[in-house]
Amino acid sequence: MSASVAGAAAASTADLPDVPAGFVWGTATAAYQIEGGAGEDGRGESIWDVFCRRPGAVAGAASGAVACDSYHRWRDDVDLIAGLGVDAYRFSVAWPRIMPTGRGALNQAGLDYYDRLVDALCERGIRPFVTLYHWDLPQALEDGGGWRTRDTAERFAEYAGLVAGALHDRVRDWITLNEPYCSSIVGYAEGRHAPGATEGHGALAAAHHLLLGHGKAVAAIRAAAGPAARVGITLNLSPVVPATATDADRAAARRLDLVLNRQFTDPVLAGAYPDGLERLYAGVSDFSFRRVGDLRRIGAPLDFLGVNYYYRLYAADAPHTEPDPARRSAADIGVRQVRPAGVGTTGLGWPIEPEGLHDTLIGLAGRYPGLPPVYITENGCAELRDEPGPDPERIAFIAGHLTAATRAAVAGDGLDLLGYFYWSLIDNFEWARGYGPRFGLAHVDYATGIRTPKASYHWLRDRLRAWRKRTRRSDP
Ligand code: IFM
């Protein structure tokens, strides 16, 4: 028996860790990845609709136009969630479905979709966690400059307030942004995601305006939804390890940490940009988009922090691709990412290192006094098999990461871990990688839309049942 199969077999009989009775178990999806229904009921175009039409941008020239057809099959999704026995479902609202051009009046037909979904979740006792921005910016706003412009932050807050006003009678938990690193650096600097730009100043402006939009949205949600609302943001965080012990690789790791992690955690959790960011981008940007008062808004108190963790990063020093800083993209920071030797990987080649989740959580609690309570809002494992079949590697992945997270919760002074959401409920559109990678607890046949629970789904369902029995018994 190989080590990974033996590990998976052991994991499949393991109990879920002993977290307190109020711990929130959940699973997550995002609008563009599952909904489809792209041209229906007045939905406008998003930057992803447009990006997917660009030749070579997305594997297999795929798009989310139909995806898992959750726009029509949402009842199947709710049945799956209820059958799994989790407490919560994290999904995102598509901004262009609610406001086709990103501004102005609400598109009632679009809102009705989420209204029905929320009703169905509540009827089944499932707590909705609503993400307001999971990368699908209305194209009309991108045509006006997108996240490079301050106006988009204003528009986002307006939209967030409207959605909160419409759903707050049933939705308590709100996530402003999902992974602003990806929507700024991957989308505006690397060009691998929509809108597919490769800019320096523009990408850094996008990062700032996303954060500003977050800060303004927090205020708008609180104003619309009242004191019961719990508001947070989701960041993708990874510990960055130097590839070797050389000074050059250590400095490379610090640069990547600055851009990936601290560019976002410092403003949100400490109300300041990290030292070194301006130096790193000298000649790339003058940061003239920052205004007095922005950081106060961005650092407004939160009710929780969402952490998405997938893998650790290994950084080696490398020459800049573009020698002239004025023409350099914000992703060109003199770092080459390397694969760690001897570490198992998921189907996507991502290193499986649960310890990295532990270190991320411990690191947050150590760096940011008064850290808000944390939810792991995403953590998941992709396979590349098309057919539904046994997925022992996913079971081992979940068990390993839960163990690491709960170890951090026990050890981490100042860490209040409230819950864990597996990414993803169902296989879905994995952005530029198209439909090849499958992260789901349930398989989706994209030709028919049929969902088939995988072994990991049954495993998690059974373990949750056992955990509930155990925690009920130990209640005072
Ligand atoms: O599918 C994505 C999700 O949209 C954002 N976080 C990472 C996932 C896996 O790549």
Tab-separated table of C-alpha atoms and ligand atoms in Angstrom:
chain	number	residue	atom	x	y	z
A	1	MET	CA	0.000	0.000	0.000
A	2	SER	CA	1.454	3.419	-0.947
A	3	ALA	CA	1.971	5.984	1.801
A	4	SER	CA	-0.773	8.247	0.431
A	5	VAL	CA	-3.326	5.415	0.150
A	6	ALA	CA	-2.432	4.209	3.646
A	7	GLY	CA	-2.808	7.805	4.885
A	8	ALA	CA	-6.150	8.097	3.159
A	9	ALA	CA	-7.366	4.816	4.638
A	10	ALA	CA	-6.408	5.974	8.126
A	11	ALA	CA	-8.026	9.342	7.513
A	12	SER	CA	-11.252	7.749	6.310
A	13	THR	CA	-11.883	6.147	9.663
A	14	ALA	CA	-10.702	9.169	11.670
A	15	ASP	CA	-13.167	11.249	13.632
A	16	LEU	CA	-13.432	14.957	13.049
A	17	PRO	CA	-11.330	16.861	15.554
A	18	ASP	CA	-12.782	17.848	18.900
A	19	VAL	CA	-13.869	21.368	18.157
A	20	PRO	CA	-16.485	23.027	20.384
A	21	ALA	CA	-20.188	22.456	19.755
A	22	GLY	CA	-20.728	25.863	18.097
A	23	PHE	CA	-18.101	25.238	15.399
A	24	VAL	CA	-19.518	26.012	11.945
A	25	TRP	CA	-19.087	23.304	9.302
A	26	GLY	CA	-19.680	24.469	5.787
A	27	THR	CA	-18.935	24.214	2.127
A	28	ALA	CA	-18.481	26.905	-0.498
A	29	THR	CA	-18.999	27.887	-4.144
A	30	ALA	CA	-18.925	31.088	-6.215
A	31	ALA	CA	-21.425	32.510	-8.691
A	32	TYR	CA	-19.471	32.482	-11.949
A	33	GLN	CA	-18.094	29.027	-11.223
A	34	ILE	CA	-21.452	27.316	-10.824
A	35	GLU	CA	-24.438	29.399	-11.903
A	36	GLY	CA	-24.455	29.570	-15.683
A	37	GLY	CA	-27.634	31.385	-16.746
A	38	ALA	CA	-25.303	33.991	-18.191
A	39	GLY	CA	-27.749	35.735	-20.485
A	40	GLU	CA	-30.874	35.241	-18.393
A	41	ASP	CA	-33.256	37.575	-16.613
A	42	GLY	CA	-31.347	40.715	-17.426
A	43	ARG	CA	-27.936	39.700	-16.098
A	44	GLY	CA	-25.202	41.959	-17.471
A	45	GLU	CA	-21.778	40.844	-18.674
A	46	SER	CA	-18.905	40.457	-16.280
A	47	ILE	CA	-15.182	40.712	-16.934
A	48	TRP	CA	-15.071	36.910	-16.903
A	49	ASP	CA	-17.634	36.593	-19.702
A	50	VAL	CA	-15.400	38.819	-21.802
A	51	PHE	CA	-12.082	37.272	-20.714
A	52	CYS	CA	-13.336	33.779	-21.573
A	53	ARG	CA	-13.856	34.892	-25.178
A	54	ARG	CA	-10.204	35.942	-25.492
A	55	PRO	CA	-8.376	33.286	-27.541
A	56	GLY	CA	-6.057	31.216	-25.346
A	57	ALA	CA	-7.175	32.808	-22.068
A	58	VAL	CA	-9.016	29.768	-20.668
A	59	ALA	CA	-8.162	26.090	-21.080
A	60	GLY	CA	-10.366	24.434	-23.674
A	61	ALA	CA	-11.846	27.839	-24.555
A	62	ALA	CA	-14.302	27.148	-21.719
A	63	SER	CA	-16.503	29.673	-19.955
A	64	GLY	CA	-18.975	29.882	-17.086
A	65	ALA	CA	-21.879	30.531	-19.449
A	66	VAL	CA	-23.527	27.256	-18.385
A	67	ALA	CA	-21.105	25.885	-15.749
A	68	CYS	CA	-23.060	23.652	-13.308
A	69	ASP	CA	-26.324	25.321	-14.307
A	70	SER	CA	-27.005	26.154	-10.674
A	71	TYR	CA	-29.147	29.044	-11.888
A	72	HIS	CA	-31.705	26.331	-12.684
A	73	ARG	CA	-30.464	23.435	-10.548
A	74	TRP	CA	-30.075	25.283	-7.257
A	75	ARG	CA	-32.597	22.981	-5.602
A	76	ASP	CA	-30.262	20.054	-6.317
A	77	ASP	CA	-27.441	21.997	-4.677
A	78	VAL	CA	-29.526	22.752	-1.593
A	79	ASP	CA	-30.475	19.060	-1.354
A	80	LEU	CA	-26.796	18.142	-1.502
A	81	ILE	CA	-25.890	20.631	1.214
A	82	ALA	CA	-28.727	19.465	3.448
A	83	GLY	CA	-27.803	15.824	2.847
A	84	LEU	CA	-24.220	16.537	3.797
A	85	GLY	CA	-25.400	17.863	7.138
A	86	VAL	CA	-23.238	20.998	7.254
A	87	ASP	CA	-24.360	24.084	9.134
A	88	ALA	CA	-23.547	26.685	6.515
A	89	TYR	CA	-23.211	27.367	2.791
A	90	ARG	CA	-20.935	30.066	1.457
A	91	PHE	CA	-21.949	31.288	-2.004
A	92	SER	CA	-21.423	34.520	-3.887
A	93	VAL	CA	-23.805	36.993	-5.431
A	94	ALA	CA	-23.044	37.941	-9.037
A	95	TRP	CA	-22.849	41.711	-9.142
A	96	PRO	CA	-23.898	41.893	-12.845
A	97	ARG	CA	-26.994	39.814	-12.074
A	98	ILE	CA	-28.062	42.355	-9.480
A	99	MET	CA	-26.839	45.490	-11.296
A	100	PRO	CA	-26.236	44.688	-14.967
A	101	THR	CA	-23.967	47.697	-15.536
A	102	GLY	CA	-22.592	47.846	-12.004
A	103	ARG	CA	-24.538	50.913	-10.994
A	104	GLY	CA	-28.062	52.196	-10.590
A	105	ALA	CA	-31.245	50.344	-9.926
A	106	LEU	CA	-31.479	46.791	-8.806
A	107	ASN	CA	-32.405	44.071	-11.302
A	108	GLN	CA	-35.249	42.454	-9.380
A	109	ALA	CA	-35.236	39.255	-11.448
A	110	GLY	CA	-31.574	38.712	-10.571
A	111	LEU	CA	-32.169	39.385	-6.922
A	112	ASP	CA	-35.112	36.964	-6.918
A	113	TYR	CA	-32.700	34.125	-7.669
A	114	TYR	CA	-30.743	34.741	-4.465
A	115	ASP	CA	-33.935	35.404	-2.555
A	116	ARG	CA	-35.227	31.931	-3.440
A	117	LEU	CA	-31.865	30.341	-2.696
A	118	VAL	CA	-31.650	31.995	0.717
A	119	ASP	CA	-35.224	30.974	1.540
A	120	ALA	CA	-34.504	27.375	0.593
A	121	LEU	CA	-31.331	27.317	2.706
A	122	CYS	CA	-33.081	28.795	5.720
A	123	GLU	CA	-35.965	26.327	5.390
A	124	ARG	CA	-33.408	23.503	5.649
A	125	GLY	CA	-31.660	25.115	8.621
A	126	ILE	CA	-28.541	26.023	6.598
A	127	ARG	CA	-26.913	29.335	7.434
A	128	PRO	CA	-26.084	31.431	4.345
A	129	PHE	CA	-22.663	33.104	4.209
A	130	VAL	CA	-22.848	35.580	1.349
A	131	THR	CA	-19.754	36.727	-0.536
A	132	LEU	CA	-20.442	39.953	-2.390
A	133	TYR	CA	-17.495	39.918	-4.774
A	134	HIS	CA	-15.978	36.732	-6.096
A	135	TRP	CA	-14.267	38.249	-9.161
A	136	ASP	CA	-17.193	38.955	-11.505
A	137	LEU	CA	-16.932	42.717	-11.969
A	138	PRO	CA	-19.587	44.113	-14.318
A	139	GLN	CA	-17.837	44.704	-17.659
A	140	ALA	CA	-19.384	48.183	-17.907
A	141	LEU	CA	-17.360	49.210	-14.855
A	142	GLU	CA	-14.195	47.683	-16.327
A	143	ASP	CA	-14.834	49.750	-19.450
A	144	GLY	CA	-14.620	52.810	-17.198
A	145	GLY	CA	-11.284	51.673	-15.671
A	146	GLY	CA	-12.446	48.860	-13.388
A	147	TRP	CA	-10.679	48.490	-10.055
A	148	ARG	CA	-7.983	50.905	-11.218
A	149	THR	CA	-10.463	53.671	-10.443
A	150	ARG	CA	-11.775	54.927	-7.159
A	151	ASP	CA	-15.289	55.082	-8.529
A	152	THR	CA	-15.470	51.272	-8.611
A	153	ALA	CA	-14.976	51.206	-4.824
A	154	GLU	CA	-17.962	53.547	-4.479
A	155	ARG	CA	-20.076	51.445	-6.814
A	156	PHE	CA	-19.176	48.289	-4.908
A	157	ALA	CA	-20.265	49.801	-1.598
A	158	GLU	CA	-23.540	50.895	-3.171
A	159	TYR	CA	-24.192	47.403	-4.508
A	160	ALA	CA	-23.184	45.772	-1.200
A	161	GLY	CA	-25.604	48.001	0.711
A	162	LEU	CA	-28.459	47.183	-1.674
A	163	VAL	CA	-27.938	43.434	-1.427
A	164	ALA	CA	-27.598	43.612	2.364
A	165	GLY	CA	-30.774	45.680	2.548
A	166	ALA	CA	-32.642	43.078	0.504
A	167	LEU	CA	-31.428	39.920	2.260
A	168	HIS	CA	-30.475	40.901	5.811
A	169	ASP	CA	-33.723	39.574	7.259
A	170	ARG	CA	-32.326	36.065	6.570
A	171	VAL	CA	-28.600	36.551	6.022
A	172	ARG	CA	-26.419	37.426	8.984
A	173	ASP	CA	-22.932	36.644	7.641
A	174	TRP	CA	-21.418	38.811	4.923
A	175	ILE	CA	-18.067	38.543	3.174
A	176	THR	CA	-17.163	41.644	1.203
A	177	LEU	CA	-14.383	40.349	-1.082
A	178	ASN	CA	-12.963	36.983	-1.950
A	179	GLU	CA	-9.163	36.984	-2.393
A	180	PRO	CA	-8.427	40.576	-3.450
A	181	TYR	CA	-4.863	39.427	-4.239
A	182	CYS	CA	-6.251	37.392	-7.137
A	183	SER	CA	-8.598	40.111	-8.389
A	184	SER	CA	-5.774	42.668	-8.363
A	185	ILE	CA	-2.384	41.018	-8.902
A	186	VAL	CA	-3.487	37.909	-10.824
A	187	GLY	CA	-6.061	39.857	-12.876
A	188	TYR	CA	-4.350	43.204	-13.470
A	189	ALA	CA	-0.623	42.294	-13.208
A	190	GLU	CA	-0.152	38.636	-14.187
A	191	GLY	CA	-2.944	38.713	-16.742
A	192	ARG	CA	-3.913	35.111	-15.953
A	193	HIS	CA	-7.350	36.148	-14.724
A	194	ALA	CA	-9.902	38.673	-15.951
A	195	PRO	CA	-9.498	41.387	-17.035
A	196	GLY	CA	-6.195	39.961	-18.282
A	197	ALA	CA	-3.988	43.036	-17.824
A	198	THR	CA	-0.246	43.111	-17.135
A	199	GLU	CA	0.217	46.430	-15.368
A	200	GLY	CA	2.275	47.927	-12.595
A	201	HIS	CA	0.645	51.073	-11.241
A	202	GLY	CA	-2.810	49.942	-12.431
A	203	ALA	CA	-2.602	46.640	-10.568
A	204	LEU	CA	-1.464	48.311	-7.334
A	205	ALA	CA	-4.262	50.844	-7.701
A	206	ALA	CA	-6.654	47.912	-8.159
A	207	ALA	CA	-5.428	46.321	-4.917
A	208	HIS	CA	-5.946	49.592	-3.045
A	209	HIS	CA	-9.376	50.254	-4.522
A	210	LEU	CA	-10.508	46.713	-3.770
A	211	LEU	CA	-9.511	47.262	-0.151
A	212	LEU	CA	-11.188	50.661	-0.124
A	213	GLY	CA	-14.306	49.097	-1.621
A	214	HIS	CA	-14.175	46.531	1.163
A	215	GLY	CA	-13.954	49.262	3.837
A	216	LYS	CA	-16.809	51.218	2.331
A	217	ALA	CA	-18.883	48.073	1.896
A	218	VAL	CA	-18.436	47.181	5.577
A	219	ALA	CA	-20.024	50.514	6.484
A	220	ALA	CA	-22.759	50.131	3.851
A	221	ILE	CA	-23.658	46.615	5.016
A	222	ARG	CA	-23.774	47.676	8.653
A	223	ALA	CA	-25.978	50.657	7.746
A	224	ALA	CA	-28.357	48.493	5.709
A	225	ALA	CA	-28.405	45.355	7.833
A	226	GLY	CA	-28.133	46.740	11.356
A	227	PRO	CA	-26.259	45.472	14.391
A	228	ALA	CA	-27.034	41.780	13.844
A	229	ALA	CA	-24.876	41.649	10.709
A	230	ARG	CA	-21.521	39.869	10.972
A	231	VAL	CA	-19.148	41.281	8.376
A	232	GLY	CA	-15.750	40.026	7.236
A	233	ILE	CA	-13.400	39.677	4.294
A	234	THR	CA	-11.788	36.573	2.808
A	235	LEU	CA	-8.052	36.631	2.045
A	236	ASN	CA	-5.989	33.907	0.410
A	237	LEU	CA	-2.948	33.491	2.605
A	238	SER	CA	0.121	31.289	2.320
A	239	PRO	CA	3.303	31.116	4.339
A	240	VAL	CA	6.222	31.923	2.044
A	241	VAL	CA	9.348	29.865	2.588
A	242	PRO	CA	12.780	30.710	1.093
A	243	ALA	CA	13.782	28.000	-1.403
A	244	THR	CA	17.273	27.906	0.156
A	245	ALA	CA	18.877	29.529	3.182
A	246	THR	CA	20.722	32.124	1.062
A	247	ASP	CA	20.193	35.805	1.805
A	248	ALA	CA	18.944	36.314	-1.736
A	249	ASP	CA	16.212	33.664	-1.391
A	250	ARG	CA	15.253	34.939	2.041
A	251	ALA	CA	14.798	38.421	0.583
A	252	ALA	CA	12.771	36.928	-2.290
A	253	ALA	CA	10.487	35.215	0.239
A	254	ARG	CA	10.010	38.517	2.067
A	255	ARG	CA	9.050	40.246	-1.198
A	256	LEU	CA	6.480	37.621	-2.085
A	257	ASP	CA	5.068	37.658	1.456
A	258	LEU	CA	4.712	41.422	1.215
A	259	VAL	CA	2.792	41.333	-2.047
A	260	LEU	CA	0.684	38.225	-1.455
A	261	ASN	CA	-0.088	38.417	2.245
A	262	ARG	CA	0.822	41.621	3.982
A	263	GLN	CA	-0.351	44.027	1.285
A	264	PHE	CA	-3.808	42.823	2.365
A	265	THR	CA	-3.569	41.699	5.981
A	266	ASP	CA	-1.785	44.816	7.283
A	267	PRO	CA	-4.296	47.383	5.991
A	268	VAL	CA	-7.311	45.275	6.968
A	269	LEU	CA	-6.091	44.117	10.373
A	270	ALA	CA	-3.730	46.914	11.408
A	271	GLY	CA	-4.910	49.902	9.350
A	272	ALA	CA	-1.484	50.447	7.727
A	273	TYR	CA	0.423	49.352	4.634
A	274	PRO	CA	3.495	47.238	5.403
A	275	ASP	CA	6.962	48.786	5.373
A	276	GLY	CA	8.787	47.915	2.239
A	277	LEU	CA	5.883	47.857	-0.217
A	278	GLU	CA	6.614	51.322	-1.615
A	279	ARG	CA	10.341	50.536	-1.785
A	280	LEU	CA	9.652	47.315	-3.648
A	281	TYR	CA	7.645	49.190	-6.263
A	282	ALA	CA	9.865	52.290	-6.555
A	283	GLY	CA	9.584	53.456	-10.158
A	284	VAL	CA	6.617	51.135	-10.773
A	285	SER	CA	4.054	53.258	-8.949
A	286	ASP	CA	3.953	56.500	-6.974
A	287	PHE	CA	0.934	55.213	-5.023
A	288	SER	CA	-0.855	58.487	-5.787
A	289	PHE	CA	-4.185	56.626	-5.595
A	290	ARG	CA	-3.943	56.510	-1.785
A	291	ARG	CA	-5.826	59.283	0.024
A	292	VAL	CA	-5.895	60.488	3.599
A	293	GLY	CA	-8.564	58.594	5.498
A	294	ASP	CA	-8.522	55.496	3.238
A	295	LEU	CA	-6.659	53.323	5.714
A	296	ARG	CA	-9.045	54.242	8.498
A	297	ARG	CA	-11.904	52.934	6.367
A	298	ILE	CA	-10.007	49.847	5.209
A	299	GLY	CA	-9.028	48.966	8.766
A	300	ALA	CA	-12.567	49.313	10.175
A	301	PRO	CA	-13.281	46.626	12.805
A	302	LEU	CA	-14.514	43.306	11.446
A	303	ASP	CA	-16.567	40.537	12.987
A	304	PHE	CA	-14.445	37.833	11.387
A	305	LEU	CA	-11.613	37.156	9.002
A	306	GLY	CA	-12.027	34.527	6.295
A	307	VAL	CA	-8.851	32.619	5.462
A	308	ASN	CA	-8.467	30.611	2.254
A	309	TYR	CA	-5.542	28.232	2.457
A	310	TYR	CA	-4.366	25.844	-0.234
A	311	TYR	CA	-0.570	25.489	-0.087
A	312	ARG	CA	2.741	26.929	1.068
A	313	LEU	CA	4.897	28.875	-1.368
A	314	TYR	CA	8.647	28.498	-1.926
A	315	ALA	CA	10.460	31.550	-3.248
A	316	ALA	CA	13.811	31.832	-5.007
A	317	ASP	CA	15.529	35.026	-6.086
A	318	ALA	CA	15.317	35.694	-9.834
A	319	PRO	CA	16.073	38.584	-12.164
A	320	HIS	CA	13.198	40.907	-13.071
A	321	THR	CA	11.628	39.990	-16.384
A	322	GLU	CA	11.386	43.680	-17.306
A	323	PRO	CA	14.442	45.741	-16.341
A	324	ASP	CA	12.658	49.117	-16.628
A	325	PRO	CA	10.481	49.664	-13.520
A	326	ALA	CA	8.246	52.090	-15.403
A	327	ARG	CA	7.198	49.240	-17.724
A	328	ARG	CA	7.207	46.461	-15.142
A	329	SER	CA	4.097	44.612	-14.006
A	330	ALA	CA	3.362	44.442	-10.283
A	331	ALA	CA	3.823	40.659	-10.478
A	332	ASP	CA	7.437	41.067	-11.621
A	333	ILE	CA	9.105	41.243	-8.206
A	334	GLY	CA	12.254	39.237	-8.863
A	335	VAL	CA	10.880	35.984	-7.471
A	336	ARG	CA	10.672	32.528	-8.997
A	337	GLN	CA	8.392	30.032	-7.279
A	338	VAL	CA	9.834	26.545	-6.921
A	339	ARG	CA	8.299	23.169	-6.102
A	340	PRO	CA	9.383	21.650	-2.811
A	341	ALA	CA	11.093	18.279	-3.248
A	342	GLY	CA	9.487	15.160	-1.807
A	343	VAL	CA	6.123	16.739	-0.979
A	344	GLY	CA	2.926	15.070	-2.236
A	345	THR	CA	0.725	17.156	-4.515
A	346	THR	CA	-2.925	17.433	-5.504
A	347	GLY	CA	-4.074	16.838	-9.069
A	348	LEU	CA	-3.179	20.448	-9.821
A	349	GLY	CA	0.405	19.917	-8.643
A	350	TRP	CA	-0.210	21.999	-5.511
A	351	PRO	CA	1.919	20.795	-2.568
A	352	ILE	CA	-0.112	19.157	0.198
A	353	GLU	CA	1.175	20.760	3.387
A	354	PRO	CA	-1.427	21.046	6.155
A	355	GLU	CA	1.309	22.446	8.376
A	356	GLY	CA	1.126	25.599	6.252
A	357	LEU	CA	-2.445	26.158	7.453
A	358	HIS	CA	-1.322	25.782	11.039
A	359	ASP	CA	1.496	28.276	10.462
A	360	THR	CA	-0.797	30.741	8.699
A	361	LEU	CA	-3.234	30.781	11.610
A	362	ILE	CA	-0.558	30.964	14.285
A	363	GLY	CA	1.224	33.693	12.308
A	364	LEU	CA	-1.936	35.816	12.103
A	365	ALA	CA	-2.609	35.560	15.823
A	366	GLY	CA	1.005	36.463	16.602
A	367	ARG	CA	1.235	39.421	14.243
A	368	TYR	CA	-2.158	41.061	14.781
A	369	PRO	CA	-3.238	41.653	18.389
A	370	GLY	CA	-7.020	41.673	18.614
A	371	LEU	CA	-7.326	39.446	15.528
A	372	PRO	CA	-11.041	38.965	14.811
A	373	PRO	CA	-12.387	35.410	14.981
A	374	VAL	CA	-11.362	33.346	11.970
A	375	TYR	CA	-13.271	31.095	9.604
A	376	ILE	CA	-11.394	28.935	7.152
A	377	THR	CA	-13.586	29.984	4.231
A	378	GLU	CA	-11.827	27.749	1.670
A	379	ASN	CA	-9.547	24.741	1.688
A	380	GLY	CA	-9.753	22.008	-0.895
A	381	CYS	CA	-8.127	19.445	-3.100
A	382	ALA	CA	-8.547	19.032	-6.861
A	383	GLU	CA	-8.306	15.854	-8.887
A	384	LEU	CA	-8.139	15.661	-12.667
A	385	ARG	CA	-10.248	12.499	-13.172
A	386	ASP	CA	-13.382	13.142	-15.171
A	387	GLU	CA	-15.373	10.177	-13.900
A	388	PRO	CA	-16.955	10.081	-10.460
A	389	GLY	CA	-14.912	7.612	-8.454
A	390	PRO	CA	-13.287	7.078	-5.091
A	391	ASP	CA	-11.395	10.161	-3.901
A	392	PRO	CA	-9.299	8.976	-0.947
A	393	GLU	CA	-6.794	11.794	-1.485
A	394	ARG	CA	-9.527	14.368	-0.765
A	395	ILE	CA	-10.511	12.611	2.454
A	396	ALA	CA	-6.898	12.557	3.589
A	397	PHE	CA	-6.534	16.220	2.571
A	398	ILE	CA	-9.540	17.343	4.626
A	399	ALA	CA	-8.599	15.256	7.647
A	400	GLY	CA	-5.000	16.510	7.565
A	401	HIS	CA	-5.947	20.163	7.275
A	402	LEU	CA	-8.598	19.957	9.967
A	403	THR	CA	-6.101	18.406	12.328
A	404	ALA	CA	-3.552	21.127	11.597
A	405	ALA	CA	-6.144	23.893	11.978
A	406	THR	CA	-7.471	22.629	15.273
A	407	ARG	CA	-3.938	22.172	16.589
A	408	ALA	CA	-3.399	25.862	15.808
A	409	ALA	CA	-6.673	26.753	17.533
A	410	VAL	CA	-5.537	24.987	20.695
A	411	ALA	CA	-2.017	26.413	20.611
A	412	GLY	CA	-2.670	29.839	19.139
A	413	ASP	CA	-2.961	32.496	21.760
A	414	GLY	CA	-5.462	35.009	20.410
A	415	LEU	CA	-6.834	32.666	17.756
A	416	ASP	CA	-10.574	32.067	17.834
A	417	LEU	CA	-11.325	29.553	15.087
A	418	LEU	CA	-15.050	29.550	14.356
A	419	GLY	CA	-15.471	27.228	11.397
A	420	TYR	CA	-14.292	25.419	8.280
A	421	PHE	CA	-15.733	25.544	4.756
A	422	TYR	CA	-14.613	22.933	2.255
A	423	TRP	CA	-13.987	24.193	-1.296
A	424	SER	CA	-16.076	23.134	-3.080
A	425	LEU	CA	-19.555	21.648	-2.772
A	426	ILE	CA	-19.540	20.572	-6.429
A	427	ASP	CA	-17.017	20.391	-9.268
A	428	ASN	CA	-17.077	23.685	-11.144
A	429	PHE	CA	-15.446	26.142	-13.534
A	430	GLU	CA	-11.903	26.557	-12.261
A	431	TRP	CA	-11.233	29.940	-13.908
A	432	ALA	CA	-8.363	29.955	-16.434
A	433	ARG	CA	-7.985	26.185	-15.969
A	434	GLY	CA	-11.505	25.560	-17.245
A	435	TYR	CA	-13.276	22.347	-16.266
A	436	GLY	CA	-10.245	20.048	-15.892
A	437	PRO	CA	-9.620	20.356	-12.144
A	438	ARG	CA	-12.393	19.017	-9.948
A	439	PHE	CA	-12.560	20.250	-6.343
A	440	GLY	CA	-16.072	19.015	-5.542
A	441	LEU	CA	-17.445	16.791	-2.824
A	442	ALA	CA	-19.907	15.937	-5.554
A	443	HIS	CA	-19.034	15.180	-9.171
A	444	VAL	CA	-20.809	17.157	-11.886
A	445	ASP	CA	-21.478	15.687	-15.298
A	446	TYR	CA	-21.225	18.875	-17.331
A	447	ALA	CA	-23.180	17.397	-20.257
A	448	THR	CA	-26.246	16.563	-18.160
A	449	GLY	CA	-25.785	18.664	-15.010
A	450	ILE	CA	-26.174	15.541	-12.855
A	451	ARG	CA	-24.473	15.726	-9.455
A	452	THR	CA	-23.075	12.538	-7.923
A	453	PRO	CA	-21.722	12.595	-4.373
A	454	LYS	CA	-18.158	11.305	-4.116
A	455	ALA	CA	-16.733	9.119	-1.345
A	456	SER	CA	-15.472	12.285	0.402
A	457	TYR	CA	-19.059	13.574	0.591
A	458	HIS	CA	-20.213	10.382	2.321
A	459	TRP	CA	-17.158	10.407	4.557
A	460	LEU	CA	-17.753	13.994	5.680
A	461	ARG	CA	-21.487	13.378	6.180
A	462	ASP	CA	-20.835	10.324	8.380
A	463	ARG	CA	-18.072	12.025	10.345
A	464	LEU	CA	-20.298	15.054	10.932
A	465	ARG	CA	-23.066	12.827	12.260
A	466	ALA	CA	-20.627	11.146	14.637
A	467	TRP	CA	-19.180	14.503	15.712
A	468	ARG	CA	-22.657	15.848	16.465
A	469	LYS	CA	-23.482	12.822	18.612
A	470	ARG	CA	-20.204	13.231	20.464
A	471	THR	CA	-20.539	16.961	21.091
A	472	ARG	CA	-24.195	16.585	22.137
A	473	ARG	CA	-23.168	13.953	24.687
A	474	SER	CA	-20.458	16.168	26.102
A	475	ASP	CA	-22.720	19.249	26.388
A	476	PRO	CA	-23.176	20.271	30.025
B	1	IFM	O1	-11.739	27.985	-7.356
B	1	IFM	C1	-10.990	28.861	-6.594
B	1	IFM	C2	-11.885	29.862	-5.890
B	1	IFM	O2	-12.679	30.565	-6.770
B	1	IFM	C3	-11.031	30.870	-5.133
B	1	IFM	N1	-10.093	30.207	-4.293
B	1	IFM	C4	-9.285	29.162	-4.856
B	1	IFM	C5	-10.170	28.142	-5.552
B	1	IFM	C6	-9.321	27.018	-6.147
B	1	IFM	O3	-8.408	27.525	-7.061
